XYZ file of C-alpha atoms in Angstrom:
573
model
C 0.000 0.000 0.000
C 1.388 3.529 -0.635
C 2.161 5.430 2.375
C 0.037 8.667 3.432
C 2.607 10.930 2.488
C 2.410 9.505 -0.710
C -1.372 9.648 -0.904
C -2.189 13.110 -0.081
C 0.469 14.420 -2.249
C -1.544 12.838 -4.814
C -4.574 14.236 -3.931
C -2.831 17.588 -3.580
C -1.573 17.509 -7.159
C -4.813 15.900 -8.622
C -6.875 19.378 -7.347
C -4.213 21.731 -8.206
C -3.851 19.909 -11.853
C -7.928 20.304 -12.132
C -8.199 24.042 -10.850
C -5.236 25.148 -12.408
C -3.155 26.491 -8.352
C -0.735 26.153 -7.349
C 0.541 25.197 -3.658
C 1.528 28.422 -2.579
C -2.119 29.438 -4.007
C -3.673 27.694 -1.587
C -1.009 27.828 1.947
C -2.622 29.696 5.086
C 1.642 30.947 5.075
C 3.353 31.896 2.240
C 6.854 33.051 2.818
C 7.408 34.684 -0.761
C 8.998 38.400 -1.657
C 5.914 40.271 -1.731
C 5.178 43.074 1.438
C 4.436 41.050 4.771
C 0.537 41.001 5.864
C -2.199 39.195 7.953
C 0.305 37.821 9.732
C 1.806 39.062 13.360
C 5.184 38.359 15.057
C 5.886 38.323 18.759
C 8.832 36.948 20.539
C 10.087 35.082 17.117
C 6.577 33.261 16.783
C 4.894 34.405 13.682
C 1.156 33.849 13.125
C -1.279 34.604 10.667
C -3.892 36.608 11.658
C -6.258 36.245 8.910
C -5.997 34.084 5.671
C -3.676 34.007 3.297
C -1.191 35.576 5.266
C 2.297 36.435 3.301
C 5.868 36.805 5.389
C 8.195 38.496 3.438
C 11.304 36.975 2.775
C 13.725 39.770 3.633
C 12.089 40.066 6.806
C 12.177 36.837 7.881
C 15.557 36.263 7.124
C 16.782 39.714 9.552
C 14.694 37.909 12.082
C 16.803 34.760 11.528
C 20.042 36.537 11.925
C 19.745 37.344 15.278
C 17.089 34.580 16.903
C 15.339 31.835 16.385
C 11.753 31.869 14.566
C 8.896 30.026 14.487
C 6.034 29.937 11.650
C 2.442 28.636 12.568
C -0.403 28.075 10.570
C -3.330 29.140 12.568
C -5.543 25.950 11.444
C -4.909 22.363 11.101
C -6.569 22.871 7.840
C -3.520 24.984 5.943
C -0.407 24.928 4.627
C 2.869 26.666 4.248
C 4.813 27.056 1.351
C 8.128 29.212 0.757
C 7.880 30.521 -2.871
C 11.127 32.920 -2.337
C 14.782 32.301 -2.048
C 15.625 31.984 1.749
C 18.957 31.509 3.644
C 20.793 32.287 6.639
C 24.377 32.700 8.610
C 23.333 32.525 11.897
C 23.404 29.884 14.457
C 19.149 30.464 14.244
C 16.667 27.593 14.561
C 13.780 28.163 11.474
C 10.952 26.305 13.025
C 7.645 25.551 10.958
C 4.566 24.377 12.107
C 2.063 23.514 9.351
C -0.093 21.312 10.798
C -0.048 19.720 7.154
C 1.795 20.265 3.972
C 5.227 22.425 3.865
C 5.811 22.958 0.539
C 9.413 23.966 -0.472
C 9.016 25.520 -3.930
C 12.608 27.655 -3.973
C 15.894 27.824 -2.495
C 16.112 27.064 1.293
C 20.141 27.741 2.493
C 21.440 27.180 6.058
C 24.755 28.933 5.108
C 25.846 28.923 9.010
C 25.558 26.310 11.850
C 22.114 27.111 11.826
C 18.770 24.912 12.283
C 15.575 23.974 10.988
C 12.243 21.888 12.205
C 9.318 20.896 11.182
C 6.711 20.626 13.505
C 3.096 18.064 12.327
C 4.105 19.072 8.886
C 4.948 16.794 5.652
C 7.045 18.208 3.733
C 7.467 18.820 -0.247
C 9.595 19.693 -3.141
C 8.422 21.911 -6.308
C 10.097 23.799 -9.200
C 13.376 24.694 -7.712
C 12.777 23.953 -4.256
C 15.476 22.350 -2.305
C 16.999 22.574 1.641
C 21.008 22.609 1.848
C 22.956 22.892 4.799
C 26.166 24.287 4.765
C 27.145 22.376 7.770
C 26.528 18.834 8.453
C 26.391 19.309 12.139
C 23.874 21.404 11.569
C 20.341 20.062 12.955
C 17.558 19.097 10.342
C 14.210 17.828 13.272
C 11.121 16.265 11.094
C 8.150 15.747 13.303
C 10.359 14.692 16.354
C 12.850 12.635 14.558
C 16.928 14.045 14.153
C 18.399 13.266 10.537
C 21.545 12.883 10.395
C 22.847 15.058 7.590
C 25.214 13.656 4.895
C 27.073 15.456 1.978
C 28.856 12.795 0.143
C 28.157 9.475 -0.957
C 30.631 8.442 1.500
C 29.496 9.525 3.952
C 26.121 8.234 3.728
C 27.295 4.364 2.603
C 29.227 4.759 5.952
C 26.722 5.572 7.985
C 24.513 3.032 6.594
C 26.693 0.360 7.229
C 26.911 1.012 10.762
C 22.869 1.790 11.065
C 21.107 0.349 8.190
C 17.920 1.637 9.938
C 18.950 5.303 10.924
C 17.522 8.483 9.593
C 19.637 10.389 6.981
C 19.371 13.440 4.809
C 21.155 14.417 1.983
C 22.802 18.087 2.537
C 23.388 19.395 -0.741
C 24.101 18.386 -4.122
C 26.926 16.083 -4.645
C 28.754 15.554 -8.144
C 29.685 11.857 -8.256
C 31.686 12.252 -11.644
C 35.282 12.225 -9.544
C 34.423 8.869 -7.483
C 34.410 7.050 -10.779
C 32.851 4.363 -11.760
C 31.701 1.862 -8.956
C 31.907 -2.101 -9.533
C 28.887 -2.643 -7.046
C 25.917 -0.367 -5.540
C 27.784 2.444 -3.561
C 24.968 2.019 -0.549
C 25.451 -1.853 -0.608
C 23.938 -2.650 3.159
C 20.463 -3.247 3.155
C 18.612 -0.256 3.993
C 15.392 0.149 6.671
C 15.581 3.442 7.582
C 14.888 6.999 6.354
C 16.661 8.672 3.083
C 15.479 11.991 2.951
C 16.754 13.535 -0.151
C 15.695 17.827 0.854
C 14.976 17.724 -3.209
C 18.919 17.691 -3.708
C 20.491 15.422 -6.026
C 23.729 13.160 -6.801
C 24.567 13.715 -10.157
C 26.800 11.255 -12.658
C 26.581 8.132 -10.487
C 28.217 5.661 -12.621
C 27.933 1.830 -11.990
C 29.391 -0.596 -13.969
C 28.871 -4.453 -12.281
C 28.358 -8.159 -13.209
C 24.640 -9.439 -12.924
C 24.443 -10.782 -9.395
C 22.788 -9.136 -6.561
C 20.727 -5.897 -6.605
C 22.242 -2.878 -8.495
C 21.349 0.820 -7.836
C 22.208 3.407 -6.013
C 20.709 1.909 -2.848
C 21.720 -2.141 -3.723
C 18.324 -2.316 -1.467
C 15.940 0.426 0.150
C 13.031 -1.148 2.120
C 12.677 1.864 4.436
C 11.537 5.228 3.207
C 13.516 7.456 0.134
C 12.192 10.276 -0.655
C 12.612 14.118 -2.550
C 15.763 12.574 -4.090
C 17.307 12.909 -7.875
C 20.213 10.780 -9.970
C 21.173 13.228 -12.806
C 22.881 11.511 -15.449
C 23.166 8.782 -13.731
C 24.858 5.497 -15.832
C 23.867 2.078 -15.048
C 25.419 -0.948 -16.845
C 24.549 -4.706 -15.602
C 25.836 -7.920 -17.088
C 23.804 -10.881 -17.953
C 22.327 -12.735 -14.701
C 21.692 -16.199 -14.342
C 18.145 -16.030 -12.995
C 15.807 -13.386 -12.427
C 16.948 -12.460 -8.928
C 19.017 -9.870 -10.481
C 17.732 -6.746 -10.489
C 18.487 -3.070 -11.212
C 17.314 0.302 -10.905
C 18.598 3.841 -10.740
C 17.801 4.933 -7.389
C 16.968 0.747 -5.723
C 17.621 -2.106 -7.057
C 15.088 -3.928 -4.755
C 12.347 -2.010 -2.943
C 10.859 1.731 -3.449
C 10.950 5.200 -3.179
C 8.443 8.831 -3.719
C 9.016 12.319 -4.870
C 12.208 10.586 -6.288
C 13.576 10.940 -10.057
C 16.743 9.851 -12.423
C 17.956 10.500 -15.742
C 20.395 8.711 -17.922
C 20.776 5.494 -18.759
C 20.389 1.799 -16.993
C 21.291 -0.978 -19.208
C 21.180 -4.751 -17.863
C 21.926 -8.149 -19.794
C 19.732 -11.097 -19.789
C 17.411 -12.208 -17.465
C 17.472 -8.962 -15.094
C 14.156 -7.339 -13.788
C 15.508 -3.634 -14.596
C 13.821 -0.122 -14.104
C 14.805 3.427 -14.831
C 14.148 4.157 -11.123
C 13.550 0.673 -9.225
C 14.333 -2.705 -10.297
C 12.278 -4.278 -8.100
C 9.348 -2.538 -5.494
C 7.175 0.422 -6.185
C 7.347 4.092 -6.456
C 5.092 6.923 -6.335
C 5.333 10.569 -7.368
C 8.316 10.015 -9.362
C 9.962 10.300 -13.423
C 12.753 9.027 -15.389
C 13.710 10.215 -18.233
C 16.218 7.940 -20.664
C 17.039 5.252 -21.861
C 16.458 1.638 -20.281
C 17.496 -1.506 -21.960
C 17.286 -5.432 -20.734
C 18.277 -8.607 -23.338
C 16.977 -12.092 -23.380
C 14.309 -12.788 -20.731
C 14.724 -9.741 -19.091
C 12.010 -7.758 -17.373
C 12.100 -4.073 -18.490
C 10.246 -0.893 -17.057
C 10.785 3.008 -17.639
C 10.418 3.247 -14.259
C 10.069 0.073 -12.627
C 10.746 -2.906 -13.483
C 9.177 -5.299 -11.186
C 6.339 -3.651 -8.988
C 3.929 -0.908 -9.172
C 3.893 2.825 -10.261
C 1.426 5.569 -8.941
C 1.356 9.130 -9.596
C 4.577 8.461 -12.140
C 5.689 8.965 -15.224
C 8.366 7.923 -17.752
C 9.839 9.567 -21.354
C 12.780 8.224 -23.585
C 13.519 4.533 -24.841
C 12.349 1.333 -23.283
C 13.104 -1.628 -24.829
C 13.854 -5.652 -24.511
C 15.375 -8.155 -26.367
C 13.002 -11.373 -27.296
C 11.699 -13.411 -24.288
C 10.663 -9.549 -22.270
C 8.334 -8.341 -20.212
C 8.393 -4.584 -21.667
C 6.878 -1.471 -20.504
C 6.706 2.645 -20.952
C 6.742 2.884 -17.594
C 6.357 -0.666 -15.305
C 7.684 -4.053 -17.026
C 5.721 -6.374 -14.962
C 2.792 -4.996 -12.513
C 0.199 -2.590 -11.914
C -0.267 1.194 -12.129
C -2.419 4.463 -11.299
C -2.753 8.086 -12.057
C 0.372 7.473 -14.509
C 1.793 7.684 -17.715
C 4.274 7.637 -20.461
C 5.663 8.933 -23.144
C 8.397 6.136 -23.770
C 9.227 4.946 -27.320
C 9.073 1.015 -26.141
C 9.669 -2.263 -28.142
C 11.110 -6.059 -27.631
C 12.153 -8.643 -29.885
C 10.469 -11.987 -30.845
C 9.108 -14.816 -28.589
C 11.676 -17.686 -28.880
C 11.755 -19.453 -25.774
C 8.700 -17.964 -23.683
C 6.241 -15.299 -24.156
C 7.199 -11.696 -25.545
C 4.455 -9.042 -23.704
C 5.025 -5.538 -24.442
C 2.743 -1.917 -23.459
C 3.196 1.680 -23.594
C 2.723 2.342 -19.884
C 2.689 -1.761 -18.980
C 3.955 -4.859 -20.294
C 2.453 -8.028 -18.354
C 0.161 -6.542 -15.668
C -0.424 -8.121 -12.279
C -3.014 -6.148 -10.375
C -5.702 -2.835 -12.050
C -4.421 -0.246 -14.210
C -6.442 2.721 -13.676
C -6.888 6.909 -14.258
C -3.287 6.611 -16.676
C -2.543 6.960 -20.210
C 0.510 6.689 -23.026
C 1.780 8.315 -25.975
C 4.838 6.658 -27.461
C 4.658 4.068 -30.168
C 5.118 0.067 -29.475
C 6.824 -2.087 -31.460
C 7.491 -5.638 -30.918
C 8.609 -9.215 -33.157
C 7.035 -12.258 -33.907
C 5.352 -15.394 -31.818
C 5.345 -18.847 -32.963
C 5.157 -21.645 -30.331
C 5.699 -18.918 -27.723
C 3.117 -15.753 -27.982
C 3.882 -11.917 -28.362
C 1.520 -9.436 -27.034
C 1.508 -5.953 -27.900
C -0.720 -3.098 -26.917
C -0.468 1.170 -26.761
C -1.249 0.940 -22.702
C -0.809 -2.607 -21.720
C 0.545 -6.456 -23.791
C -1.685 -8.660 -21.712
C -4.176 -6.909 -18.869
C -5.167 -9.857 -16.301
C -7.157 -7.255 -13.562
C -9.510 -4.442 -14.210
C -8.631 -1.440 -16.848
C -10.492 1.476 -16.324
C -10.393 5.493 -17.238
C -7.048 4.894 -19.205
C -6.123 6.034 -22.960
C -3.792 5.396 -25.173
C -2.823 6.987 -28.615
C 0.786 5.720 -29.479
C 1.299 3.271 -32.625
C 1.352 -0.691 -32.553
C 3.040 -2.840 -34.533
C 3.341 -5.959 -33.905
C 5.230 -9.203 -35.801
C 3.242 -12.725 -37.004
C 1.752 -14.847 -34.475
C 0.726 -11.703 -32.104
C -2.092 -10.450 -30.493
C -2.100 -6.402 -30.839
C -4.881 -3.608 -30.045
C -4.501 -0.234 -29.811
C -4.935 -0.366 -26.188
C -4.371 -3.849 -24.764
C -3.076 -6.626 -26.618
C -5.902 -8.667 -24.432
C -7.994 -7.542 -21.771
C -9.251 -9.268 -18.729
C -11.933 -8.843 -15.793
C -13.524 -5.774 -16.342
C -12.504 -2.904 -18.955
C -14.795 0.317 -18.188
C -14.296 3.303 -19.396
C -11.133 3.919 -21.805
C -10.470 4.531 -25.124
C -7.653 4.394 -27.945
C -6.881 6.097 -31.178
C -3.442 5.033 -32.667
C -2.826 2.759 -35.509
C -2.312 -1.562 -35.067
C -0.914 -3.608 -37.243
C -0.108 -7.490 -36.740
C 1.402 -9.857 -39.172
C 0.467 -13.090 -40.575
C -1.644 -15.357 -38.575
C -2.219 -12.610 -36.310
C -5.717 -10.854 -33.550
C -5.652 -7.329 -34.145
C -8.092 -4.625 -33.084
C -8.319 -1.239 -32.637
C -9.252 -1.277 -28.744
C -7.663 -4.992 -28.380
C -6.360 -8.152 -30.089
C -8.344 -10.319 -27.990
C -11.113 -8.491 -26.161
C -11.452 -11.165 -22.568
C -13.629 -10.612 -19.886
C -16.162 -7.677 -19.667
C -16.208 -4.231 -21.888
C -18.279 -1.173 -20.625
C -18.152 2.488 -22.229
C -15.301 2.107 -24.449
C -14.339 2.977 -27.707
C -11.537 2.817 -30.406
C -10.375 5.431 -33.522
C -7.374 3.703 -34.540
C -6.759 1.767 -38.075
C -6.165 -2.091 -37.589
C -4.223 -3.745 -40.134
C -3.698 -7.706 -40.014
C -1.545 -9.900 -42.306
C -1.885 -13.080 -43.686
C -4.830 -15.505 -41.943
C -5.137 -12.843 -39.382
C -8.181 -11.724 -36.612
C -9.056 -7.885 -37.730
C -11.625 -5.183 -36.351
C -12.261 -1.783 -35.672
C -12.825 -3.220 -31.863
C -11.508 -6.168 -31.672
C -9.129 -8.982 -33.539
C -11.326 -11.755 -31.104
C -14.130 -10.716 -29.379
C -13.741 -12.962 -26.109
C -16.217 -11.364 -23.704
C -19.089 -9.080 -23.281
C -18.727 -5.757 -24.891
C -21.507 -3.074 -23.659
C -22.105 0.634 -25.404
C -18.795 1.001 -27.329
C -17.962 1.447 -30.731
C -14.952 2.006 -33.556
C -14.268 4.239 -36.237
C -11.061 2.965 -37.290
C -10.442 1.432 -41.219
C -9.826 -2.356 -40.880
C -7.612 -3.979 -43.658
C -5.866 -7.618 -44.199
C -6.613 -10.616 -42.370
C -9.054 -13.520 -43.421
C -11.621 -12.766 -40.363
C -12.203 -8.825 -40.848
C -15.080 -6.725 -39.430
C -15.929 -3.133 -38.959
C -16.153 -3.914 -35.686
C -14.640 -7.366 -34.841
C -12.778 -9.954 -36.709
C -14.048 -13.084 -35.221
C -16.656 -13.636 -32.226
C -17.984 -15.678 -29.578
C -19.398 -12.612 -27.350
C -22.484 -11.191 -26.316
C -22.553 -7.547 -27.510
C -24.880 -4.475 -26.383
C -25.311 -1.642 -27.923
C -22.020 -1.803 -29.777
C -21.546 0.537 -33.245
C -18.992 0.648 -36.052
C -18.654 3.519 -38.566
C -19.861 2.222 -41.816
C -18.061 4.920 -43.674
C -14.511 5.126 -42.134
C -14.296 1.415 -41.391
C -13.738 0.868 -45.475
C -15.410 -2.575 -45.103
C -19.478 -3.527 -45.572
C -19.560 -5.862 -42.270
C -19.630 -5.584 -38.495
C -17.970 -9.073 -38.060
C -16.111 -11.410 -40.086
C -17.179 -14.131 -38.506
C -20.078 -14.746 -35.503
C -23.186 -13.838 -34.663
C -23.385 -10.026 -34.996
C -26.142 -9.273 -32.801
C -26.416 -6.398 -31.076
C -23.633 -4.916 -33.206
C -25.175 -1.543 -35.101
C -23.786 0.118 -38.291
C -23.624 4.236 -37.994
C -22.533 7.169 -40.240
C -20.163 9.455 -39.287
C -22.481 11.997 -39.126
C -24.894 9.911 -37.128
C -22.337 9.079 -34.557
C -21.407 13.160 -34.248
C -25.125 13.883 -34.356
C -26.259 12.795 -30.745
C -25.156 9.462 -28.422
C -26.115 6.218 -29.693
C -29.253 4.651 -28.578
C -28.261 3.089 -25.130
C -25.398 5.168 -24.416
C -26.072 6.960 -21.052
C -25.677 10.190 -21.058
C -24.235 10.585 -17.625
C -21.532 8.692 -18.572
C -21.300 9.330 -22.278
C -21.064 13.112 -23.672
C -19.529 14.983 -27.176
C -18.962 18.247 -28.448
C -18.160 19.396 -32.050
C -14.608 20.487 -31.413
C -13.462 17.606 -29.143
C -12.635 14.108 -30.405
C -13.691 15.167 -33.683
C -17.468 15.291 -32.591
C -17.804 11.821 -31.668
C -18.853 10.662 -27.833
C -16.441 10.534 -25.513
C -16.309 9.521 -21.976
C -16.839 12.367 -19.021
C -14.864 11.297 -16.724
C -12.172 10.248 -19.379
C -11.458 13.155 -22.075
C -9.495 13.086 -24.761
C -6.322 14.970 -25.391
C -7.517 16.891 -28.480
C-alpha cells in the first residue's frame, strides 16, 4: 500500500492539476517576496492573523540573523509554502509548524551552523525547491525525529553500514563524476531506515557491475527514500543467471516517492531492470532515458518489477526477445500514470514476448493513466507476443485509461490499440493510434483479444492484419461481453475482418462501427453479430447512440472530432 505521504500528495496535485493552483495558491503561510501582511510576530513566533497571510522573505531572514523563529499556521486545515529564495548565517533555529503540507518551492540555504524543524508538517519539493545545509552538524528535526545530515556518498554508505535503519538526509548536491565508476551499488547494506533527499540530487553516479545481486544506487531500500534525484546517472549490468538480479537507478530492490533519475540503466539477460527501481514500487516520481534489458529480461521506464502511482516515464524502453516490456512498469500494476516512452522487444523464442506503452504483463488494475509513445514488438510462434499502446496482456480491471501511441506488432501476435488482451472488467477507456499485426495474427483497434467484460469504451485507430489474421475496428477476437462502445477505425488484411470485430464468440450491447470510415461492408467477419449496429459518421457526431447513457457518455463538435467521448475520461484533443 502507498504510504500517506504519498497519498495526499496525490490528492494535492490531482486538485491543483484540475483548478489550475498552485501550492503556494492555496497555503494559510506563504513566505514569498511580496510586502508582509495578515500575519503578526511576537517573541520570534509568527502567526497569521487572517488568511492568506504572506511573510516576506527579507524580513524573515533579519529575524533569523539574530534569533530563532517560528512559523504557525493558525488551522490544522492549511499549509505553508516558501515561494522565495531563503537563507541564513546565523546559528538560528527556522521552526515551521504547518499542521499539514510544507511545501518547499525555492531555495532554502542554512549557510551557518544554523537549524531547521518541522513541527506536524509533511514536507514537499516543487520547481526549484530544495533545503542545503552548509554544515553537516547542523540540525535538520522532522516531526520529532533528528536526521543525520550527509554530503557525500561516502558519507552516507558509511553511515549506513553502521545503522542500516537510521535516519539520513542528503545536505546538498553532490557531483559523483570524480568517485568514478563503482563495480557494485555504492549504498550496498540493506537499507530500513529513512533517506530523505531535501529535493537535492547526486549527479553522474556511474555503476558498472556483473549481474548478481541488486544494483542501484541503494543495492536495497526497504525503508523510506524520498525528494531525491540521480542526474545523469549510468547504469550498466551484465547478464544474470536467474531473475533475482535486479536493477534500478535509485533501488535495485524495494521503493521510493518524490524521487527521479535520468540517464541510462542498461542490464543483460534475465534482469528485472527499471529506470528508477528494479524491483518494489514508487510513487510521485519520473525518469527520463534510456532503459534496456536482453533475453528474458524484465524491463520498465520506471520500474521494473512492482507498481507505479502518480509516475511517469519519457525516452527509450526496450527488450530483447523473451521480455516483459513497458513505458513505464515491465511487470505490474499502475495508477494516475503515464508515459511517453518509445518502447519495443524482440520476438518470442523461448517464452512469451508481452510488451505496453505504460505496462507490459500486468499483475493487479491499471487505472486513471494513459501513453503516448509508439510500441513495437517481433514475432510469436510456439511462444506468444503481445503488444498493446497501454498494456501487452491486462489480467485485472482497466479502467479510465487512454492510449494513442502506434502498434506494430510481428506474425503470431495479439495487438490492439490499447491492450493486446484484456481481462476482468474494462470500463471506461479509449484508444486512437494505428495496429498492425502480421500473418496469422488478432488485431483490433481497442484490443487483439477483447477477454472478460467491456463497458463504455471505444476505439479510432486503423487495424491492419496480415496473412490468416483476426481484424476489427474493436476487436481482432471478441472474447467477452462488450456493452455501449464502438470504432471508427479502417480495418484492412486478415481472413476474419469486421468493422467492428474480426471473429466472435461474445455477447454484444449496444455496440456501433462507422460504416463509412471502417472501409469494409460488415460488423464481423465471422459470428453472430447481434447487437452490433452500423452508424454514419455523421450519425455518430449527431447525438449518443441509442443506449449510451448520457451521464456517462457526452460529445462536443470540437473535441474528439465530434464523436462521444467519456466524461470522466477526455481526450487529449
Amino acid at each position: 500500500m502507498w504510504s500517506w505521504r504519498v497519498i495526499r500528495q496525490a490528492l494535492v496535485g490531482l486538485v491543483c492539476i484540475v483548478a489550475g493552483c498552485t501550492a503556494s495558491a492555496q497555503a494559510a503561510v506563504v513566505i514569498s517576496s511580496d510586502a508582509t501582511q495578515n500575519i503578526r510576530c511576537s517573541g520570534g513566533v509568527c502567526k497569521p492573523t487572517k488568511p492568506h497571510a504572506i511573510m516576506n522573505v527579507k524580513q524573515l531572514k533579519r529575524m533569523l540573523e539574530h534569533s530563532d523563529v517560528q512559523i504557525v499556521a493558525h488551522s490544522q486545515t492549511f499549509d505553508i509554502a516558501i515561494a522565495a529564495p531563503l537563507s541564513w548565517t546565523s546559528g538560528s533555529r527556522l521552526t515551521v509548524d504547518g499542521y499539514g503540507l510544507v511545501e518547499i518551492e525555492a531555495p532554502v540555504t542554512v549557510a551557518g551552523t544554523g537549524a531547521v524543524s518541522f513541527i506536524d508538517s509533511r514536507t514537499a519539493f516543487a520547481g526549484k525547491g530544495r533545503m542545503t545545509f552548509w554544515d553537516t552538524g547542523s540540525s535538520l528535526v522532522i516531526n520529532g525525529t533528528t536526521y543525520i545530515l550527509v554530503s557525500s556518498i561516502a558519507q552516507l554508505a558509511g553511515a549506513v553500514a553502521a545503522n542500516a535503519s537510521g535516519t539520513y538526509a542528503l545536505a546538498k548536491n553532490y557531483d559523483a563524476a570524480a568517485d568514478g565508476v563503482y563495480s557494485a551499488s555504492p549504498i550496498g547494506t540493506t537499507f530500513t531506515g529513512t533517506f530523505e533527499g531535501l529535493g537535492n540530487s547526486i549527479s553522474n553516479l556511474s555503476i558498472a557491475a556483473p549481474g548478481t545481486g541488486n544494483i542501484g544506487f541503494f543495492s536495497a531500500a526497504y525503508g523510506t527514500v524520498s525528494d531525491f534525484g540521480l542526474p545523469r546517472v549510468s547504469i550498466s549490468v551484465g547478464n544474470a543467471s536467474n531473475h533475482y538480479v535486479v536493477v534500478g537507478a535509485i533501488t535495485g530492490g524495494g521503493g521510493v516517492s518524490h524521487s527521479w533519475a535520468t540517464g541510462r540503466v542498461t542490464g543483460g539477460n534475465l534482469v528485472n531492470i527499471g529506470g528508477l527501481v528494479g524491483n518494489g514500487g514508487a510513487g510521485n516520481s519520473h525518469f527520463t532515458g534510456r532503459v534496456t534489458g536482453g533475453t528474458g529480461a524484465t524491463v520498465g521506464g520506471l520500474v521494473g518489477l512492482g507498481a507505479a502511482g502518480n509516475s511517469w516515464s519519457a525516452g527509450i524502453v526496450k527488450g530483447g526477445d523473451d521480455a516483459f516490456v513497458g513505458g513505464l512498469v515491465g511487470h505490474g500494476s499502475a495508477s494516475g500514470s503515464h508515459s511517453s516512452a518509445t518502447v519495443s522487444a524482440g520476438n518470442a523464442v523461448a517464452s512469451d514476448t508481452v510488451v505496453g506503452g505504460l505496462v507490459g504483463l500486468s499483475f493487479g488494475s491499471i487505472s486513471a493513466c494513459y501513453a503516448t509513445g509508439s510500441v513495437t514488438v517481433g514475432s510469436g510462434y510456439v511462444y506468444g507476443v503481445w503488444a498493446g499502446g497501454l498494456v501487452g496482456e491486462m489480467d485485472d480491471d482497466l479502467t479510465n485509461s487512454y492510449a494513442i501511441g502506434t502498434v506494430k506488432a510481428g506474425a503470431h501476435s495479439i495487438a490492439g490499440g490499447l491492450a493486446g488482451t484484456t481481462d476482468n472488467n474494462t470500463v471506461g477507456n479509449f484508444s486512437t493510434g494505428s495496429v498492425s499485426g502480421g500473418r496469422d495474427s488478432e488485431v483490433g483497434g481497442f484490443a487483439g483479444a477483447a477477454n472478460g467484460v467491456l463497458t463504455n469504451n471505444y476505439a479510432r485507430g486503423r487495424a491492419t492484419g496480415g496473412r490468416d489474421s483476426s481484424v476489427g475496428g474493436f476487436a481482432g477476437f471478441a472474447i467477452g461481453e462488450i456493452d455501449y462502445a464502438y470504432s471508427t477505425g479502417a480495418v484492412s488484411g486478415g481472413k476474419h475482418k469486421g468493422g467492428f470485430a474480426g471473429k466472435s464468440n461474445s455477447e454484444f450491447t449496444d455496440a456501433y462501427w462507422d460504416t463509412e470510415t471502417a472501409e469494409i461492408d460488415r460488423p464481423l467477419g465471422t459470428g453472430d453479430s447481434s447487437g452490433i449496429m452500423g452508424l454514419t459518421t455523421a450519425q455518430l457526431q449527431a447525438r449518443l447512440p441509442n443506449g449510451f447513457d448520457p451521464t456517462v457518455w457526452t460529445q462536443k463538435k470540437n473535441l474528439n472530432g465530434g464523436l462521444p467521448y467519456i466524461r470522466g475520461n477526455r481526450p487529449p484533443v
